[in-house]
XYZ file of C-alpha atoms in Angstrom:
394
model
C -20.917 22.574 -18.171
C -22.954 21.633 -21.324
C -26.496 22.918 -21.760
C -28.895 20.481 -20.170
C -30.601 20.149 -23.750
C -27.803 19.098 -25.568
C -26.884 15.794 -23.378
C -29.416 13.863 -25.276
C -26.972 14.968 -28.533
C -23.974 14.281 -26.703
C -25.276 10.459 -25.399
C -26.345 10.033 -28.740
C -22.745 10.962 -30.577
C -20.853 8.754 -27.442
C -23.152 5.940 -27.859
C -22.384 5.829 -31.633
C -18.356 6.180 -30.948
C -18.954 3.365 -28.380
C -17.905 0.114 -28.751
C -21.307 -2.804 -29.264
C -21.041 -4.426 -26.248
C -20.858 -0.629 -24.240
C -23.932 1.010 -26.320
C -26.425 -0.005 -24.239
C -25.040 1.542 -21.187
C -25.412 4.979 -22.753
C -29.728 4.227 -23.677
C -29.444 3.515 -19.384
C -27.750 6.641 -18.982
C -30.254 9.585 -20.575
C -32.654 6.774 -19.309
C -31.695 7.388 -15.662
C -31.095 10.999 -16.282
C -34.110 12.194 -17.297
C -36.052 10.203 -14.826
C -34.035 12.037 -11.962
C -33.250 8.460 -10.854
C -29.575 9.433 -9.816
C -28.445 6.241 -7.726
C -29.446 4.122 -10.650
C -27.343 6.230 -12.760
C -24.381 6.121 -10.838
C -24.296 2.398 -10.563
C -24.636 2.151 -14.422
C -21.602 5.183 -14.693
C -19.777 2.620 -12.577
C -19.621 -0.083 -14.348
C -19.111 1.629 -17.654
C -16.253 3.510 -16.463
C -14.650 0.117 -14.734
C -14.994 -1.676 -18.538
C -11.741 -0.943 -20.005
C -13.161 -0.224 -23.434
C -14.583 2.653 -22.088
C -10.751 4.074 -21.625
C -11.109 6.477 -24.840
C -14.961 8.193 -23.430
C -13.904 8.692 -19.975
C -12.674 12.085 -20.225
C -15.653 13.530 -22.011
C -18.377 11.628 -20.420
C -17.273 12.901 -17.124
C -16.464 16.821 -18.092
C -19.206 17.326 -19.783
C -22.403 14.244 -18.666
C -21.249 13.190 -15.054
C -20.018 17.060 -14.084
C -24.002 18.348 -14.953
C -25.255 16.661 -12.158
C -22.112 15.953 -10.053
C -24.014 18.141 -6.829
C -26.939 14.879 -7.290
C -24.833 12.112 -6.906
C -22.766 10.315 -3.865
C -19.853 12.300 -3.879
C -17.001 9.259 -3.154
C -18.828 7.847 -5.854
C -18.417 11.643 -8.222
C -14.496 10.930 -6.846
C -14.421 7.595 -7.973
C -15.628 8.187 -10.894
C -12.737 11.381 -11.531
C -10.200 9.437 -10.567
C -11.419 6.513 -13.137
C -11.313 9.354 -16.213
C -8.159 10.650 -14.677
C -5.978 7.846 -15.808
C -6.465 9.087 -19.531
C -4.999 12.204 -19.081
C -1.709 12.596 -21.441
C 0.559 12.521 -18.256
C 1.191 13.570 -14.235
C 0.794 17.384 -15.146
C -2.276 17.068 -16.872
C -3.182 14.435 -14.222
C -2.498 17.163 -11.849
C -5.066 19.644 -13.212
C -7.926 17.469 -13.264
C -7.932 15.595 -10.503
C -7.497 19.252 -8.582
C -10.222 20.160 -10.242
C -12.171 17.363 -8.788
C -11.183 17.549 -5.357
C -12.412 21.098 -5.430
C -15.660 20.412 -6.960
C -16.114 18.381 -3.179
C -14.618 20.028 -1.255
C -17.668 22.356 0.307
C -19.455 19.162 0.034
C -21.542 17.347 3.091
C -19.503 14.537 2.626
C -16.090 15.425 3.457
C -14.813 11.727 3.079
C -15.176 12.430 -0.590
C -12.924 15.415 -0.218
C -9.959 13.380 1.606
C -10.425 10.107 -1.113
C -9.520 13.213 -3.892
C -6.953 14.906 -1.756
C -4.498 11.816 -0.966
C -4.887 11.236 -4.799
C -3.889 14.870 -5.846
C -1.171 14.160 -2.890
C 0.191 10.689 -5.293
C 0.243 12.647 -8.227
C 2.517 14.842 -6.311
C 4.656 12.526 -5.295
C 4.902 11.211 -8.527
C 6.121 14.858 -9.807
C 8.186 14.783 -6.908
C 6.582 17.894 -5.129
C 7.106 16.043 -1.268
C 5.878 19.562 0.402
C 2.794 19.382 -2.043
C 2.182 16.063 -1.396
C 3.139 16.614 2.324
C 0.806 19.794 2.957
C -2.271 17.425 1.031
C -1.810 14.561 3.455
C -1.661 16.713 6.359
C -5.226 18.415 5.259
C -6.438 14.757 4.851
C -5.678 13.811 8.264
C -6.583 16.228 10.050
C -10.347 15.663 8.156
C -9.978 11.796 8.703
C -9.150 12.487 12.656
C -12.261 14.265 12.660
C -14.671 12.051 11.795
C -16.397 8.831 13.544
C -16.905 6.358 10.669
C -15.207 6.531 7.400
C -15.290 4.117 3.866
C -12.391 1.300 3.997
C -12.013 2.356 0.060
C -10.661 5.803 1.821
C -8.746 5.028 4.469
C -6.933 2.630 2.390
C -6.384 5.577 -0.546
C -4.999 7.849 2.256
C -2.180 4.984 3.891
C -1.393 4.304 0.557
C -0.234 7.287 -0.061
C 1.023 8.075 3.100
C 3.126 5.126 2.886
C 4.304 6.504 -0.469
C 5.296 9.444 0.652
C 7.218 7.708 3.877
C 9.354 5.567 1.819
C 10.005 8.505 -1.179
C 11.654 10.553 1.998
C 13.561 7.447 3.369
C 11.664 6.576 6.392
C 11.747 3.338 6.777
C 9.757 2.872 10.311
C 6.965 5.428 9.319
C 6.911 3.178 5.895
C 6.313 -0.042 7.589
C 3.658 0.817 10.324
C 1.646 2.897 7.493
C 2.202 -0.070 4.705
C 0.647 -2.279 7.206
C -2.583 0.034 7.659
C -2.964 0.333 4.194
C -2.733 -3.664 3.683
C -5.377 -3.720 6.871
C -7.775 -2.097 4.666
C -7.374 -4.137 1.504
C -7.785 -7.394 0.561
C -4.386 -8.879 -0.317
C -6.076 -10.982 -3.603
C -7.240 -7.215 -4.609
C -3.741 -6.803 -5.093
C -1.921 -7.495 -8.934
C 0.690 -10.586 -8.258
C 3.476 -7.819 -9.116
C 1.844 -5.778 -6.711
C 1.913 -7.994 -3.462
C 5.204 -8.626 -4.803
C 6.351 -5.320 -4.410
C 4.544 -4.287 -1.258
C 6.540 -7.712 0.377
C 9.451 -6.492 -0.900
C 9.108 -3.127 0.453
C 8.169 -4.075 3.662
C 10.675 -6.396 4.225
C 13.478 -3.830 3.279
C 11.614 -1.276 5.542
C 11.324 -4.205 8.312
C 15.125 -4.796 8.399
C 16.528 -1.462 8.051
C 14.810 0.682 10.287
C 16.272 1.887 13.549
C 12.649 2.017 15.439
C 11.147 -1.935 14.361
C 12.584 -4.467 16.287
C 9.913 -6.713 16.280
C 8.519 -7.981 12.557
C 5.951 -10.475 14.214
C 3.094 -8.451 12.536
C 4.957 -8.933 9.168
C 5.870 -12.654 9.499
C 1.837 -13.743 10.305
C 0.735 -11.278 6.978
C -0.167 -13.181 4.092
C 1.718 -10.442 2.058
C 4.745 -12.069 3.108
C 4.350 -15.166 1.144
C 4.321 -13.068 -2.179
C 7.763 -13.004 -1.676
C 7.915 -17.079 -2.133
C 5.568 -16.935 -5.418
C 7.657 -17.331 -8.562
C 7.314 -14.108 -10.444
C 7.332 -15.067 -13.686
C 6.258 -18.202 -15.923
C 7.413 -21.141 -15.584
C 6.339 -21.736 -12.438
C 9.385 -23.504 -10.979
C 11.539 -20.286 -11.516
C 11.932 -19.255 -8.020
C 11.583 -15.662 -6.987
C 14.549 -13.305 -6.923
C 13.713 -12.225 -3.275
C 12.798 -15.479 -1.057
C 16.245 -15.253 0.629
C 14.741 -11.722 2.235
C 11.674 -13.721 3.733
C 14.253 -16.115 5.322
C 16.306 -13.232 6.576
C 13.278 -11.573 8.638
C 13.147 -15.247 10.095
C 16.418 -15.599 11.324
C 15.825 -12.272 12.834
C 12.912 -12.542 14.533
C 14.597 -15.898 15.650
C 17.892 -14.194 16.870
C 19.536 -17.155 14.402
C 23.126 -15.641 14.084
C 24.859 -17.999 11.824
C 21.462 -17.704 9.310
C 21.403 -13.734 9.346
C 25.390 -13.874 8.949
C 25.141 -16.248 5.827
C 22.509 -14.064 4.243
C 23.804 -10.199 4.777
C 27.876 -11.220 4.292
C 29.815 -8.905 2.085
C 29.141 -10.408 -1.671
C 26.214 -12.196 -0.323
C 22.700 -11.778 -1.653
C 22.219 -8.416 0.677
C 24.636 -6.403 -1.678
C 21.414 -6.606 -4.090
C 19.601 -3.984 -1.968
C 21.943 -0.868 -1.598
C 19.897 0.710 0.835
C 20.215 -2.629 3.359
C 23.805 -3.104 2.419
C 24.959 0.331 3.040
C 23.185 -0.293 6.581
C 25.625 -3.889 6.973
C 26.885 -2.392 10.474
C 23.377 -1.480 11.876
C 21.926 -4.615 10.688
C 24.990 -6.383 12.753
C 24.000 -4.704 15.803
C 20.330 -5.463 15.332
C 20.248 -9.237 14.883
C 22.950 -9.064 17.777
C 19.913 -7.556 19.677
C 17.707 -10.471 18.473
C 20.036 -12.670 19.655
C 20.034 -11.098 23.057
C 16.701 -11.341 23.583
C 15.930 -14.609 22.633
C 19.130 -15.404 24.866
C 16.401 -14.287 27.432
C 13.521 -15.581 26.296
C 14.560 -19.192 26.422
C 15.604 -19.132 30.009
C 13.288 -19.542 32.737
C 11.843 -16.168 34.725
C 14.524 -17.176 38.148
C 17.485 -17.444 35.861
C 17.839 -14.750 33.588
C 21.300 -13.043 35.768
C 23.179 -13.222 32.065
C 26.851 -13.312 32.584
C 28.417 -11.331 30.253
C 30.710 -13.854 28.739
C 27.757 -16.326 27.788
C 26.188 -13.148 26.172
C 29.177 -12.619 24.106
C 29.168 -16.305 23.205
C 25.509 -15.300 22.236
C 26.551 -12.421 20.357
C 29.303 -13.149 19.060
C 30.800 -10.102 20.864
C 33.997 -9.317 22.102
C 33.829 -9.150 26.632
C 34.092 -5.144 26.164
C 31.110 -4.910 23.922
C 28.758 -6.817 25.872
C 27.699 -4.358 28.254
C 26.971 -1.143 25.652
C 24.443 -3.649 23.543
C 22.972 -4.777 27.037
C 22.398 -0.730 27.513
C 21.220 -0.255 24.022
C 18.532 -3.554 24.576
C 17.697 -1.489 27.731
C 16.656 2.400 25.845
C 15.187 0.409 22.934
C 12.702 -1.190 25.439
C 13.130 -4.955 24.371
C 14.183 -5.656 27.767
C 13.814 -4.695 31.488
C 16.384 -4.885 34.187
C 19.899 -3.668 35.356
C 23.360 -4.117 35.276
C 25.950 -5.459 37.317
C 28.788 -4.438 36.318
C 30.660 -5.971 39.636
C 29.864 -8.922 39.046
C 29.477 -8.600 35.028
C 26.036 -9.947 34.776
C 23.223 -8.319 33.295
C 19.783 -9.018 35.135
C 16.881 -9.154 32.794
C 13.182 -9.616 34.386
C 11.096 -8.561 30.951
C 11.416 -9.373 27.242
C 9.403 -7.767 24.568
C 6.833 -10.334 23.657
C 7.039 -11.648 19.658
C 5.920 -13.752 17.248
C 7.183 -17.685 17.871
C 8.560 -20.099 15.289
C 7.834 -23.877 16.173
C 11.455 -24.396 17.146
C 10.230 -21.780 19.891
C 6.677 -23.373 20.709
C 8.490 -26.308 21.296
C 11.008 -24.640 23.779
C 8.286 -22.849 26.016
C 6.202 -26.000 25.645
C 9.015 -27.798 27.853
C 9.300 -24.896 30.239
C 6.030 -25.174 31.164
C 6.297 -28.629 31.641
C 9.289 -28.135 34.174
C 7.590 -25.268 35.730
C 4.660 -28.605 36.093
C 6.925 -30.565 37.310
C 8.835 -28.416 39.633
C 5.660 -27.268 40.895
C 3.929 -30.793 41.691
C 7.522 -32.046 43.590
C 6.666 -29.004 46.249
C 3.518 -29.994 46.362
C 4.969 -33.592 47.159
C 7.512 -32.621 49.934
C 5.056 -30.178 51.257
C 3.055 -33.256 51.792
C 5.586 -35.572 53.445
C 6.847 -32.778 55.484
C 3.670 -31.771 56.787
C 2.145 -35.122 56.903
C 1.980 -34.928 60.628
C 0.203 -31.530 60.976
C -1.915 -32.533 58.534
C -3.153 -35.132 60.338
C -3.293 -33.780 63.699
């Protein structure tokens, strides 16, 4: 730490490196400084450090001004502020070193949020250096904090799924990837978010979406505004259309059980054999719009009449007889429906679907079951009354 009577030097020496237009921000620092009037001083160090001219200073203003009065100052802001300086180091290693440094400098501190904000980003450098225990062993310390306390800053949270997210899809986990993706996005703003980087979060999610074994219902995903990234032409002109809008159509004709549209889209030579990790999945993704196409089998038939006989469910399917009942037992563990088997009498009886997210072509289907469920129930209503027109009266 530099002798509290040389910062006035070392202002003076950054101020004259500075570019014009940044000078003035280091008069408002020894300003602030000597007057004690930290907050003040952090907001100024804040919007210097955001400026990208200040990219060459960062480094030294934070060792050596910022780190002589780092125990004064909000300590997500002393984070921020690190992590700001951080992206000059040379690379990851060095990257490594300081931003450890950092998280150690808070990590006694009162305000432990600061702590987990430096600790997922030590974790992302890890991950970057591909250290998954390091980065594993970091996140783990950071939850267990974040479980702990009662309020916590969005900006945090959001640092922490990030990474977690990160670190789910680095190991191959495609369910843990999705569910955390989806907290991290519901602590952002999507328009906070680069055009490339809603892009790429889309992308990811909808890869995550289809091929894991534990999401079987992408409603969440299909109402996100991330989603429509994956429309957005990603690179001028503006009528080049994006590389990846087929993907948005196949969570569609998922969540829509649409056979013939899923079948189009993942055939062999077809646009899926762009994603290796989908199309090495071909057979599993089979199986699970089958199971889309089961339940919305249910779904569009009335609560009294959903005995399915297994040869209109392999008509569904597109299944052979034989095959019919195992995906009826595999709809059954997964929990997307509720009911039993009759094998007797080959007909699977299904009270319960798992609720999801409707396209209009759906609206439009419940819309007339409800009006035939009007119907039916105002002709009872009707004969009850003629029947019973006598007693009634009497």
């Amino acid at each position: 730490m530099m002798d509290q009577d040389t910062i006035p030097d070392f202002l003076a020496q950054q101020r004259e490196a500075a570019p014009a237009h940044l000078q003035t921000h280091f008069l408002s620092f020894e300003d602030f400084w000597e007057r004690r009037l930290w907050h003040q001083l952090t907001e100024v160090l804040v919007a210097y450090f955001n400026d990208a001219a200040s990219a060459p200073q960062r480094i030294a203003v934070y060792t050596t001004f910022v780190a002589s009065f780092a125990d004064k100052i909000n300590q997500l802001q002393l984070v921020t502020l690190g992590l700001s300086a951080a992206t000059q180091c040379r690379d990851d290693h060095e990257r490594l070193t300081f931003l450890t440094a950092v998280a150690d400098k808070v990590k006694e501190a009162s305000e432990q949020e600061a702590y987990v904000y430096a600790t997922a980003a030590v974790a992302s450098i890890k991950l970057r250096l591909a250290d998954l225990d390091g980065a594993q062993a970091g996140l783990a310390t950071a939850e267990g904090l974040l479980d702990a306390f009662d309020t916590v800053d969005t900006v945090v949270h959001a640092a922490f799924y990030r990474v977690q997210a990160d670190y789910h899809q680095a190991r191959g986990e495609f369910g843990a990837y999705y569910r955390t993706a989806l907290l991290y996005l519901a602590c952002i703003a999507v328009s906070d978010l680069s055009a490339a980087e809603q892009q790429a979060q889309a992308y990811e999610l909808a890869v995550a979406a289809l091929g894991s074994d534990t999401i079987y219902n992408v409603g969440e995903l299909l109402l996100h505004p991330i989603l429509d990234a994956l429309t957005t032409p990603t690179t001028p002109p503006t009528t080049m259309p994006n590389p990846h809008a087929w993907l948005r159509d196949l969570l569609f004709a998922f969540n829509a059980g649409d056979l013939p549209a899923f079948e189009q889209l993942a055939r062999v030579g077809g646009p899926l054999d762009t994603i290796p990790r989908l199309a090495a999945r071909r057979a599993f993704l089979h199986q699970k719009i089958r199971l889309a196409a089961l339940t919305e089998m249910v779904f569009q038939r009335p609560p009294h009449d959903r005995a399915l006989a297994f040869g209109a469910v392999a008509a569904a399917t597109r299944l052979a007889a034989d095959q019919v009942e195992p995906l009826v037992i595999k709809a059954l563990s997964l929990g997307l429906v509720r009911g039993s088997i009759d094998q007797l009498a080959q007909l699977a009886r299904l009270h319960w679907v798992q609720p999801k997210v409707l396209h209009p072509a759906q609206i439009a289907a419940m819309k007339a079951r409800l009006q035939q469920w009007d119907a039916s129930v105002n002709e009872l209503g009707n004969w009850i009354e003629r029947v019973g027109q006598d007693v009634w009266a009497s």
